[in-house]
Each structure stands twice: as C-alpha cells, then as structure tokens.
PDB file of C-alpha atoms in Angstrom:
ATOM      1  CA  MET A 313      11.378 -21.308  21.915  1.00 81.00           C
ATOM      2  CA  ALA A 314      12.422 -19.810  18.565  1.00 93.00           C
ATOM      3  CA  TYR A 315      10.678 -17.278  16.380  1.00 95.00           C
ATOM      4  CA  ILE A 316      11.736 -16.731  12.765  1.00 95.00           C
ATOM      5  CA  PHE A 317      11.401 -13.290  11.166  1.00 96.00           C
ATOM      6  CA  CYS A 318      11.773 -12.857   7.387  1.00 95.00           C
ATOM      7  CA  ARG A 319      11.356  -9.645   5.405  1.00 93.00           C
ATOM      8  CA  VAL A 320      11.497  -8.496   1.774  1.00 91.00           C
ATOM      9  CA  SER A 321      10.762  -5.065   0.329  1.00 84.00           C
ATOM     10  CA  THR A 322       8.313  -6.251  -2.354  1.00 78.00           C
ATOM     11  CA  ASN A 323       6.300  -9.405  -2.912  1.00 69.00           C
ATOM     12  CA  LYS A 324       7.919  -9.886  -6.329  1.00 62.00           C
ATOM     13  CA  SER A 325      10.661 -11.938  -4.761  1.00 59.00           C
ATOM     14  CA  CYS A 326      11.319 -15.458  -3.518  1.00 69.00           C
ATOM     15  CA  GLY A 327      13.500 -13.963  -0.783  1.00 86.00           C
ATOM     16  CA  LEU A 328      11.072 -14.805   2.035  1.00 90.00           C
ATOM     17  CA  ASP A 329      11.266 -18.528   1.303  1.00 91.00           C
ATOM     18  CA  TYR A 330      15.034 -18.400   0.894  1.00 91.00           C
ATOM     19  CA  GLN A 331      15.511 -16.676   4.252  1.00 93.00           C
ATOM     20  CA  GLU A 332      13.255 -19.160   6.010  1.00 94.00           C
ATOM     21  CA  VAL A 333      15.091 -22.157   4.526  1.00 93.00           C
ATOM     22  CA  GLN A 334      18.485 -20.782   5.569  1.00 93.00           C
ATOM     23  CA  ILE A 335      17.313 -20.095   9.118  1.00 94.00           C
ATOM     24  CA  ARG A 336      15.621 -23.485   9.501  1.00 93.00           C
ATOM     25  CA  GLN A 337      18.749 -25.270   8.313  1.00 92.00           C
ATOM     26  CA  GLU A 338      20.725 -23.470  11.007  1.00 90.00           C
ATOM     27  CA  LEU A 339      18.169 -24.263  13.717  1.00 92.00           C
ATOM     28  CA  GLU A 340      18.050 -27.938  12.761  1.00 90.00           C
ATOM     29  CA  LYS A 341      21.699 -28.259  13.749  1.00 87.00           C
ATOM     30  CA  TYR A 342      20.768 -27.522  17.350  1.00 84.00           C
ATOM     31  CA  ASN A 343      17.270 -29.092  17.429  1.00 87.00           C
ATOM     32  CA  TRP A 344      15.531 -25.770  18.087  1.00 89.00           C
ATOM     33  CA  ASN A 345      11.761 -25.848  18.538  1.00 89.00           C
ATOM     34  CA  ILE A 346      10.245 -23.283  16.159  1.00 92.00           C
ATOM     35  CA  LYS A 347       7.169 -21.594  17.583  1.00 93.00           C
ATOM     36  CA  GLU A 348       6.287 -19.377  14.619  1.00 94.00           C
ATOM     37  CA  THR A 349       7.604 -17.999  11.334  1.00 95.00           C
ATOM     38  CA  ILE A 350       6.671 -14.370  10.733  1.00 94.00           C
ATOM     39  CA  LYS A 351       6.945 -13.011   7.202  1.00 93.00           C
ATOM     40  CA  CYS A 352       6.865  -9.335   6.315  1.00 91.00           C
ATOM     41  CA  VAL A 353       6.648  -7.519   2.981  1.00 91.00           C
ATOM     42  CA  GLY A 354       7.584  -3.855   3.228  1.00 88.00           C
ATOM     43  CA  SER A 355      10.310  -1.305   3.760  1.00 85.00           C
ATOM     44  CA  ALA A 356      12.454  -1.279   6.890  1.00 84.00           C
ATOM     45  CA  TYR A 357      14.118   2.027   5.990  1.00 82.00           C
ATOM     46  CA  THR A 358      11.558   4.692   6.841  1.00 83.00           C
ATOM     47  CA  GLU A 359       9.554   2.832   9.480  1.00 87.00           C
ATOM     48  CA  ILE A 360       9.587  -0.171  11.803  1.00 90.00           C
ATOM     49  CA  PRO A 361       7.383  -3.023  10.548  1.00 90.00           C
ATOM     50  CA  ASP A 362       4.427  -3.849  12.780  1.00 92.00           C
ATOM     51  CA  GLN A 363       5.617  -7.446  13.000  1.00 93.00           C
ATOM     52  CA  LEU A 364       8.788  -6.306  14.778  1.00 93.00           C
ATOM     53  CA  TYR A 365       6.755  -4.320  17.289  1.00 93.00           C
ATOM     54  CA  ARG A 366       4.847  -7.504  17.977  1.00 93.00           C
ATOM     55  CA  LEU A 367       8.055  -9.480  18.475  1.00 94.00           C
ATOM     56  CA  SER A 368       9.390  -6.806  20.805  1.00 94.00           C
ATOM     57  CA  GLU A 369       6.538  -7.572  23.235  1.00 94.00           C
ATOM     58  CA  LEU A 370       7.673 -11.181  23.700  1.00 94.00           C
ATOM     59  CA  LYS A 371       9.682 -12.199  26.747  1.00 95.00           C
ATOM     60  CA  HIS A 372      12.465 -14.762  27.137  1.00 95.00           C
ATOM     61  CA  LYS A 373      12.339 -15.886  23.514  1.00 94.00           C
ATOM     62  CA  SER A 374      14.908 -16.358  20.739  1.00 95.00           C
ATOM     63  CA  ILE A 375      14.303 -14.440  17.517  1.00 96.00           C
ATOM     64  CA  PHE A 376      16.165 -15.594  14.429  1.00 96.00           C
ATOM     65  CA  ILE A 377      16.694 -13.382  11.378  1.00 96.00           C
ATOM     66  CA  TYR A 378      18.691 -14.173   8.260  1.00 95.00           C
ATOM     67  CA  CYS A 379      20.759 -10.964   8.250  1.00 94.00           C
ATOM     68  CA  VAL A 380      20.811  -7.481   9.779  1.00 94.00           C
ATOM     69  CA  ASP A 381      19.475  -5.646   6.733  1.00 91.00           C
ATOM     70  CA  ARG A 382      16.384  -7.912   6.771  1.00 93.00           C
ATOM     71  CA  PHE A 383      15.793  -6.717  10.334  1.00 94.00           C
ATOM     72  CA  CYS A 384      16.172  -2.996   9.649  1.00 93.00           C
ATOM     73  CA  ARG A 385      17.825  -0.511   7.270  1.00 90.00           C
ATOM     74  CA  ASN A 386      17.727   2.492   9.562  1.00 91.00           C
ATOM     75  CA  VAL A 387      20.219   2.996  12.392  1.00 92.00           C
ATOM     76  CA  VAL A 388      17.915   4.910  14.758  1.00 93.00           C
ATOM     77  CA  ASN A 389      14.942   2.609  14.224  1.00 93.00           C
ATOM     78  CA  GLY A 390      17.078  -0.513  14.353  1.00 94.00           C
ATOM     79  CA  ILE A 391      18.678   0.424  17.671  1.00 95.00           C
ATOM     80  CA  LYS A 392      15.281   1.420  19.077  1.00 94.00           C
ATOM     81  CA  ILE A 393      13.498  -1.859  18.317  1.00 95.00           C
ATOM     82  CA  ALA A 394      16.498  -4.068  19.072  1.00 96.00           C
ATOM     83  CA  THR A 395      16.933  -2.420  22.478  1.00 96.00           C
ATOM     84  CA  LYS A 396      13.280  -3.048  23.320  1.00 96.00           C
ATOM     85  CA  ILE A 397      13.553  -6.693  22.263  1.00 96.00           C
ATOM     86  CA  LEU A 398      16.642  -7.205  24.434  1.00 96.00           C
ATOM     87  CA  GLU A 399      15.168  -5.342  27.405  1.00 96.00           C
ATOM     88  CA  ASN A 400      12.431  -7.987  27.498  1.00 96.00           C
ATOM     89  CA  LYS A 401      15.128 -10.638  27.990  1.00 95.00           C
ATOM     90  CA  ASN A 402      14.895 -11.951  24.427  1.00 96.00           C
ATOM     91  CA  GLU A 403      17.877 -12.743  22.234  1.00 95.00           C
ATOM     92  CA  LEU A 404      18.404 -11.647  18.637  1.00 96.00           C
ATOM     93  CA  CYS A 405      20.265 -14.036  16.364  1.00 96.00           C
ATOM     94  CA  PHE A 406      21.448 -13.154  12.859  1.00 96.00           C
ATOM     95  CA  VAL A 407      22.337 -16.264  10.868  1.00 94.00           C
ATOM     96  CA  ASN A 408      24.345 -14.726   8.035  1.00 93.00           C
ATOM     97  CA  GLU A 409      26.533 -12.533  10.271  1.00 93.00           C
ATOM     98  CA  LYS A 410      26.694 -15.192  13.011  1.00 93.00           C
ATOM     99  CA  LEU A 411      25.651 -12.593  15.583  1.00 94.00           C
ATOM    100  CA  ARG A 412      23.881 -13.311  18.870  1.00 94.00           C
ATOM    101  CA  LEU A 413      22.692 -10.322  20.868  1.00 96.00           C
ATOM    102  CA  VAL A 414      21.592 -10.593  24.481  1.00 95.00           C
ATOM    103  CA  GLN A 415      22.339  -7.021  25.596  1.00 95.00           C
ATOM    104  CA  SER A 416      22.616  -3.575  24.040  1.00 93.00           C
ATOM    105  CA  SER A 417      26.313  -3.190  24.723  1.00 93.00           C
ATOM    106  CA  GLY A 418      29.577  -4.999  24.097  1.00 93.00           C
ATOM    107  CA  VAL A 419      31.456  -6.163  21.033  1.00 93.00           C
ATOM    108  CA  GLU A 420      28.555  -7.956  19.338  1.00 94.00           C
ATOM    109  CA  TRP A 421      26.278  -4.958  19.865  1.00 95.00           C
ATOM    110  CA  ASP A 422      28.870  -2.667  18.291  1.00 94.00           C
ATOM    111  CA  THR A 423      29.145  -5.073  15.343  1.00 94.00           C
ATOM    112  CA  PHE A 424      25.358  -5.068  14.977  1.00 94.00           C
ATOM    113  CA  CYS A 425      25.335  -1.254  14.893  1.00 93.00           C
ATOM    114  CA  LYS A 426      28.013  -1.256  12.180  1.00 93.00           C
ATOM    115  CA  TYR A 427      25.933  -3.608  10.033  1.00 92.00           C
ATOM    116  CA  LEU A 428      22.931  -1.335  10.580  1.00 92.00           C
ATOM    117  CA  THR A 429      24.991   1.618   9.388  1.00 91.00           C
ATOM    118  CA  PHE A 430      26.028  -0.290   6.241  1.00 89.00           C
ATOM    119  CA  ALA A 431      22.382  -1.245   5.596  1.00 89.00           C
ATOM    120  CA  GLU A 432      21.177   2.353   5.914  1.00 88.00           C
ATOM    121  CA  PHE A 433      23.954   3.632   3.673  1.00 85.00           C
ATOM    122  CA  GLU A 434      23.087   1.032   1.029  1.00 84.00           C
ATOM    123  CA  SER A 435      19.399   2.037   1.168  1.00 79.00           C
ATOM    124  CA  GLN A 436      20.371   5.671   0.691  1.00 78.00           C
ATOM    125  CA  LYS A 437      22.440   4.752  -2.364  1.00 75.00           C
ATOM    126  CA  ILE A 438      19.599   2.680  -3.812  1.00 70.00           C
ATOM    127  CA  SER A 439      17.110   5.486  -3.163  1.00 67.00           C
ATOM    128  CA  LYS A 440      19.343   8.017  -4.915  1.00 69.00           C
ATOM    129  CA  ARG A 441      19.846   5.727  -7.914  1.00 64.00           C
ATOM    130  CA  VAL A 442      16.087   5.203  -8.247  1.00 59.00           C
ATOM    131  CA  THR A 443      15.379   8.930  -7.871  1.00 64.00           C
ATOM    132  CA  ASP A 444      18.023   9.883 -10.432  1.00 65.00           C
ATOM    133  CA  SER A 445      16.739   7.218 -12.835  1.00 61.00           C
ATOM    134  CA  LYS A 446      13.147   8.468 -12.544  1.00 60.00           C
ATOM    135  CA  LYS A 447      14.243  12.061 -13.113  1.00 67.00           C
ATOM    136  CA  TYR A 448      16.059  11.047 -16.280  1.00 59.00           C
ATOM    137  CA  LEU A 449      13.158   8.956 -17.592  1.00 56.00           C
ATOM    138  CA  LYS A 450      10.667  11.760 -16.896  1.00 65.00           C
ATOM    139  CA  SER A 451      12.912  14.209 -18.749  1.00 68.00           C
ATOM    140  CA  GLU A 452      12.725  11.844 -21.721  1.00 63.00           C
ATOM    141  CA  GLY A 453       8.925  11.814 -21.587  1.00 68.00           C
ATOM    142  CA  TYR A 454       8.443   8.439 -19.895  1.00 70.00           C
ATOM    143  CA  PHE A 455       5.980   7.678 -17.095  1.00 71.00           C
ATOM    144  CA  THR A 456       7.623   6.237 -13.985  1.00 66.00           C
ATOM    145  CA  ASP A 457       4.838   6.025 -11.383  1.00 71.00           C
ATOM    146  CA  ALA A 458       3.054   2.777 -10.579  1.00 71.00           C
ATOM    147  CA  ILE A 459      -0.465   3.933 -11.438  1.00 74.00           C
ATOM    148  CA  ALA A 460      -1.568   6.439 -14.060  1.00 74.00           C
ATOM    149  CA  PRO A 461      -3.844   9.270 -12.849  1.00 75.00           C
ATOM    150  CA  PHE A 462      -7.546   8.919 -13.560  1.00 75.00           C
ATOM    151  CA  GLY A 463      -8.292   9.818 -17.171  1.00 75.00           C
ATOM    152  CA  TYR A 464      -5.036   8.309 -18.434  1.00 79.00           C
ATOM    153  CA  LYS A 465      -3.562   4.851 -18.904  1.00 76.00           C
ATOM    154  CA  LYS A 466      -0.068   3.447 -19.146  1.00 79.00           C
ATOM    155  CA  VAL A 467       1.109   2.366 -22.571  1.00 80.00           C
ATOM    156  CA  LYS A 468       4.217   0.216 -22.902  1.00 82.00           C
ATOM    157  CA  MET A 469       6.601   1.171 -25.667  1.00 80.00           C
ATOM    158  CA  SER A 470       8.703  -1.211 -27.759  1.00 83.00           C
ATOM    159  CA  ASN A 471      11.738  -0.369 -25.604  1.00 83.00           C
ATOM    160  CA  GLY A 472       9.931  -1.589 -22.491  1.00 79.00           C
ATOM    161  CA  ARG A 473       9.344   1.897 -21.056  1.00 80.00           C
ATOM    162  CA  ASP A 474       5.915   3.348 -20.214  1.00 82.00           C
ATOM    163  CA  ILE A 475       4.217   6.504 -21.371  1.00 80.00           C
ATOM    164  CA  ILE A 476       0.702   7.691 -20.523  1.00 75.00           C
ATOM    165  CA  ALA A 477      -2.071   8.325 -23.000  1.00 78.00           C
ATOM    166  CA  LYS A 478      -5.618   9.638 -22.700  1.00 80.00           C
ATOM    167  CA  ASP A 479      -8.045   6.954 -21.489  1.00 78.00           C
ATOM    168  CA  PHE A 480     -11.257   7.777 -23.302  1.00 80.00           C
ATOM    169  CA  ASN A 481     -13.192   5.141 -21.355  1.00 83.00           C
ATOM    170  CA  ALA A 482     -12.527   7.146 -18.177  1.00 83.00           C
ATOM    171  CA  ASP A 483     -15.067   9.775 -19.270  1.00 84.00           C
ATOM    172  CA  HIS A 484     -17.726   7.078 -19.590  1.00 88.00           C
ATOM    173  CA  ILE A 485     -16.899   5.735 -16.126  1.00 88.00           C
ATOM    174  CA  LEU A 486     -17.136   9.225 -14.657  1.00 86.00           C
ATOM    175  CA  HIS A 487     -20.519   9.784 -16.350  1.00 88.00           C
ATOM    176  CA  PHE A 488     -21.758   6.487 -14.915  1.00 90.00           C
ATOM    177  CA  ILE A 489     -20.617   7.498 -11.420  1.00 90.00           C
ATOM    178  CA  ASP A 490     -22.351  10.878 -11.857  1.00 88.00           C
ATOM    179  CA  ASP A 491     -25.581   9.111 -12.844  1.00 89.00           C
ATOM    180  CA  CYS A 492     -25.324   6.789  -9.823  1.00 89.00           C
ATOM    181  CA  LYS A 493     -24.853   9.775  -7.496  1.00 88.00           C
ATOM    182  CA  SER A 494     -27.815  11.688  -8.939  1.00 86.00           C
ATOM    183  CA  PRO A 495     -31.262  10.861  -7.466  1.00 85.00           C
ATOM    184  CA  GLY A 496     -33.898  10.798 -10.198  1.00 87.00           C
ATOM    185  CA  THR A 497     -31.644   9.077 -12.760  1.00 87.00           C
ATOM    186  CA  SER A 498     -33.709   6.553 -14.715  1.00 90.00           C
ATOM    187  CA  ILE A 499     -32.823   2.877 -14.852  1.00 87.00           C
ATOM    188  CA  ILE A 500     -32.689   3.220 -18.645  1.00 90.00           C
ATOM    189  CA  LYS A 501     -30.025   5.918 -18.397  1.00 90.00           C
ATOM    190  CA  LEU A 502     -28.014   3.881 -15.870  1.00 88.00           C
ATOM    191  CA  ASN A 503     -27.913   0.928 -18.229  1.00 89.00           C
ATOM    192  CA  GLU A 504     -26.991   3.133 -21.188  1.00 90.00           C
ATOM    193  CA  SER A 505     -24.130   4.674 -19.185  1.00 89.00           C
ATOM    194  CA  LEU A 506     -22.887   1.264 -18.094  1.00 88.00           C
ATOM    195  CA  ALA A 507     -22.994  -0.024 -21.671  1.00 90.00           C
ATOM    196  CA  LYS A 508     -20.791   2.875 -22.798  1.00 89.00           C
ATOM    197  CA  CYS A 509     -18.261   1.817 -20.141  1.00 86.00           C
ATOM    198  CA  GLY A 510     -18.099  -1.601 -21.783  1.00 88.00           C
ATOM    199  CA  GLY A 511     -20.600  -3.422 -19.590  1.00 86.00           C
ATOM    200  CA  ASP A 512     -22.585  -6.235 -21.209  1.00 85.00           C
ATOM    201  CA  ILE A 513     -26.141  -5.331 -20.191  1.00 84.00           C
ATOM    202  CA  ALA A 514     -27.850  -7.444 -22.843  1.00 83.00           C
ATOM    203  CA  GLN A 515     -28.033 -10.528 -20.614  1.00 80.00           C
ATOM    204  CA  THR A 516     -28.116  -8.943 -17.152  1.00 83.00           C
ATOM    205  CA  PRO A 517     -29.155  -5.284 -17.143  1.00 85.00           C
ATOM    206  CA  ILE A 518     -29.068  -3.280 -13.910  1.00 82.00           C
ATOM    207  CA  SER A 519     -32.276  -3.458 -11.896  1.00 80.00           C
ATOM    208  CA  LEU A 520     -33.302  -1.409  -8.872  1.00 76.00           C
ATOM    209  CA  ASP A 521     -35.016  -2.466  -5.662  1.00 72.00           C
ATOM    210  CA  GLU A 522     -38.762  -3.009  -5.926  1.00 70.00           C
ATOM    211  CA  ASP A 523     -38.475  -2.659  -9.706  1.00 72.00           C
ATOM    212  CA  SER A 524     -38.223   1.112  -9.423  1.00 78.00           C
ATOM    213  CA  GLU A 525     -37.776   3.041 -12.663  1.00 85.00           C
ATOM    214  CA  ILE A 526     -35.576   5.751 -11.121  1.00 85.00           C
ATOM    215  CA  LEU A 527     -32.987   6.190  -8.382  1.00 84.00           C
ATOM    216  CA  ASN A 528     -34.777   7.450  -5.291  1.00 84.00           C
ATOM    217  CA  THR A 529     -31.454   8.092  -3.511  1.00 85.00           C
ATOM    218  CA  ASP A 530     -27.871   8.239  -4.721  1.00 85.00           C
ATOM    219  CA  LEU A 531     -25.871   5.011  -4.626  1.00 89.00           C
ATOM    220  CA  ARG A 532     -23.063   4.559  -2.115  1.00 90.00           C
ATOM    221  CA  TYR A 533     -19.505   4.462  -3.389  1.00 91.00           C
ATOM    222  CA  GLU A 534     -19.125   0.789  -2.493  1.00 92.00           C
ATOM    223  CA  ASN A 535     -22.271  -0.074  -4.497  1.00 90.00           C
ATOM    224  CA  ILE A 536     -20.941   1.763  -7.559  1.00 90.00           C
ATOM    225  CA  ALA A 537     -17.601  -0.013  -7.263  1.00 91.00           C
ATOM    226  CA  GLN A 538     -19.360  -3.369  -6.975  1.00 91.00           C
ATOM    227  CA  LEU A 539     -21.437  -2.693 -10.090  1.00 88.00           C
ATOM    228  CA  LEU A 540     -18.396  -1.754 -12.178  1.00 89.00           C
ATOM    229  CA  ASN A 541     -16.477  -4.782 -10.904  1.00 91.00           C
ATOM    230  CA  ASP A 542     -19.399  -7.153 -11.512  1.00 88.00           C
ATOM    231  CA  TYR A 543     -19.523  -6.045 -15.144  1.00 87.00           C
ATOM    232  CA  ALA A 544     -15.713  -6.347 -15.467  1.00 85.00           C
ATOM    233  CA  ILE A 545     -15.252  -2.750 -16.570  1.00 85.00           C
ATOM    234  CA  GLU A 546     -11.725  -2.004 -17.790  1.00 81.00           C
ATOM    235  CA  GLY A 547      -9.524  -0.334 -15.182  1.00 75.00           C
ATOM    236  CA  GLY A 548     -10.706  -2.468 -12.270  1.00 72.00           C
ATOM    237  CA  PRO A 549     -10.863  -3.781  -9.731  1.00 82.00           C
ATOM    238  CA  LEU A 550     -12.346  -0.617  -8.279  1.00 84.00           C
ATOM    239  CA  SER A 551     -12.824   0.080  -4.582  1.00 89.00           C
ATOM    240  CA  LYS A 552     -15.036   2.343  -2.489  1.00 89.00           C
ATOM    241  CA  SER A 553     -12.135   4.730  -1.851  1.00 89.00           C
ATOM    242  CA  LYS A 554     -11.149   4.870  -5.534  1.00 88.00           C
ATOM    243  CA  ILE A 555     -14.717   5.663  -6.656  1.00 89.00           C
ATOM    244  CA  SER A 556     -14.949   8.345  -3.968  1.00 89.00           C
ATOM    245  CA  LYS A 557     -11.671   9.897  -5.108  1.00 85.00           C
ATOM    246  CA  ILE A 558     -12.702   9.868  -8.778  1.00 85.00           C
ATOM    247  CA  TYR A 559     -16.030  11.517  -7.988  1.00 85.00           C
ATOM    248  CA  LYS A 560     -14.703  14.168  -5.623  1.00 84.00           C
ATOM    249  CA  ASN A 561     -11.718  15.122  -7.787  1.00 81.00           C
ATOM    250  CA  ASN A 562     -13.154  14.898 -11.297  1.00 76.00           C
ATOM    251  CA  SER A 563     -16.941  15.215 -11.277  1.00 75.00           C
ATOM    252  CA  LEU A 564     -18.332  18.541 -12.492  1.00 68.00           C
ATOM    253  CA  VAL A 565     -21.662  17.507 -10.962  1.00 61.00           C
ATOM    254  CA  ASN A 566     -20.004  17.137  -7.563  1.00 58.00           C
ATOM    255  CA  LEU A 567     -18.123  20.435  -7.922  1.00 59.00           C
ATOM    256  CA  ALA A 568     -21.355  22.220  -8.863  1.00 56.00           C
ATOM    257  CA  ASN A 569     -23.156  20.697  -5.862  1.00 54.00           C
ATOM    258  CA  GLU A 570     -20.347  21.698  -3.508  1.00 51.00           C
ATOM    259  CA  PHE A 571     -20.326  25.222  -4.945  1.00 46.00           C
ATOM    260  CA  ALA A 572     -24.092  25.493  -4.478  1.00 49.00           C
ATOM    261  CA  LYS A 573     -23.805  24.340  -0.847  1.00 51.00           C
ATOM    262  CA  LEU A 574     -21.075  26.893  -0.235  1.00 50.00           C
ATOM    263  CA  ARG A 575     -23.165  29.730  -1.696  1.00 51.00           C
ATOM    264  CA  ILE A 576     -26.184  28.755   0.413  1.00 48.00           C
ATOM    265  CA  SER A 577     -24.035  28.583   3.524  1.00 53.00           C
ATOM    266  CA  ASN A 578     -22.496  32.009   2.828  1.00 49.00           C
ATOM    267  CA  THR A 579     -25.930  33.491   2.148  1.00 49.00           C
ATOM    268  CA  ARG A 580     -27.225  32.213   5.479  1.00 51.00           C
ATOM    269  CA  GLU A 581     -24.215  33.649   7.279  1.00 54.00           C
ATOM    270  CA  ASN A 582     -24.787  37.047   5.652  1.00 53.00           C
ATOM    271  CA  ILE A 583     -28.460  36.991   6.676  1.00 51.00           C
ATOM    272  CA  LYS A 584     -27.525  36.189  10.279  1.00 54.00           C
ATOM    273  CA  ARG A 585     -25.085  39.103  10.363  1.00 54.00           C
ATOM    274  CA  LYS A 586     -27.704  41.523   9.049  1.00 52.00           C
ATOM    275  CA  VAL A 587     -30.228  40.322  11.604  1.00 48.00           C
TER     276      VAL A 587
END
C-alpha cells in the first residue's frame, strides 16, 4: 500500500501537482495501489510538518516522495522523522534520487543524509539571500513585510517595490471599535462611525436586539469583525483576533480603562496593607 507525500513552501506554486504526477507515473510502472496522497504547504527547514508526523505512525507501508528536499531541509529533523518512519517497518522511496530506504544505516542511508545536508545548505543560502535583500530594500526606504502595521497601508511604486503610507481610514475603524466596546453608545453613533469607515448604512443600517437605542453591553470582538466584514470595509477580511489586537494595542479608550483598573487595584492593595 503506497502513500504519496508532496510539499511546497508556499501555495503560489504548481509544484504540488507536478510532484504528484511524477510520483504517480513512477508507481504506474509497477502497478502500485495508492492509498492516499498527502499534500503539504509549509517550510521543512525549521520544523517537521504535521503530515510527516502522521505518516511516521503508519506501519508496514510504502511512502513515496518526489525528492529529498521535499521531505525535509534540515539534517537533524530529517534524520529524526525518517528514523521513526523506518522503525515502524515502513519504507521511504525518493523518486528523483532513485533512493529506497528500509533501514537507518547502509549506503542508501548515507546517500540520503548527504542529500539532506545539501538541502539544508541550500535553504541557508536562500535564507541569507532573502535577509540581505530585505536589509538593502529597507535601507532604501522600501517596505518588505507581508502586512503593513495597523494605521498604515502598502503602496506599490512604479518600480514594483512597496512603501507604506498613513492609512487615514484606520482611525475611523479604531473609533468604530471603541464605540462597539463602550456600553451606552447610541445606535445613531454606531451608524455614524460605520459610515465614516466606508460602510453603506443607507439601505441597511445597524440595528440592535429588541430595537434598543443604546448598547447595553460591549460587543464581542467576533461581532465587531463580522459587522465590518458584512459592510465590506476596506482592509478586510477582519477576524476576532485582529480586532482584539487593534483594540488592545491602539485604543486610547482601552489604555485608559486598563490604567484605571490598575490604579483601583493598587489602591486596594495599599488599603489592605494599612489595615
């Protein structure tokens, strides 16, 4: 019974399909019965993919992988997971290198370890090139991270590079979140805040349960995220965790509330000590 394992670093690649096709073509020569194809998107340099841990629990199976660097790009991790797979009486087959491992010793095992070493070295070179490139671009004033911090947005220049600029709509979003987290906020104010964010409230304004005119309790982060997403506010989609992070890190209302709680707590502690 054969299992196919394919891996790419990012999902912006057709590499998964290519690997699967190459492995299937090889298996067809010998009429192998394929039980499952497992596809993984993620790094194999700093950690072992969960899918490989799952495969390592199998017993008496054949696991086919296109090449060693798709299996792992770290010598220590690669030896660790391969040893566990082989200890469970499985076999590891690498199509491109024409390697078949059934034990963690011998000529083929030594060859496997050499390929692992090459893969790790190549990852180190790639990592250094990327790091050096980012350092240079940052020194030239370009933005190299994937996501701009809250309050800013990425702007693409004519040369294809990104810079960040102030996102003035972020202030409106923060004000809306503040209003949603403040009991006593009127429904009128909520709709006004949402409109400033770019929400079209003319057709479907926000309404509260039981037609209440004010917020009796603060809204949960997931409810705020849902509202902003429903009204297609720029910068979405937003999640519960992202709304929470924005509020806790940027809201003056939240900081004031936390400061007030701290002062009350300290005052109570001082009273206890005096008593």
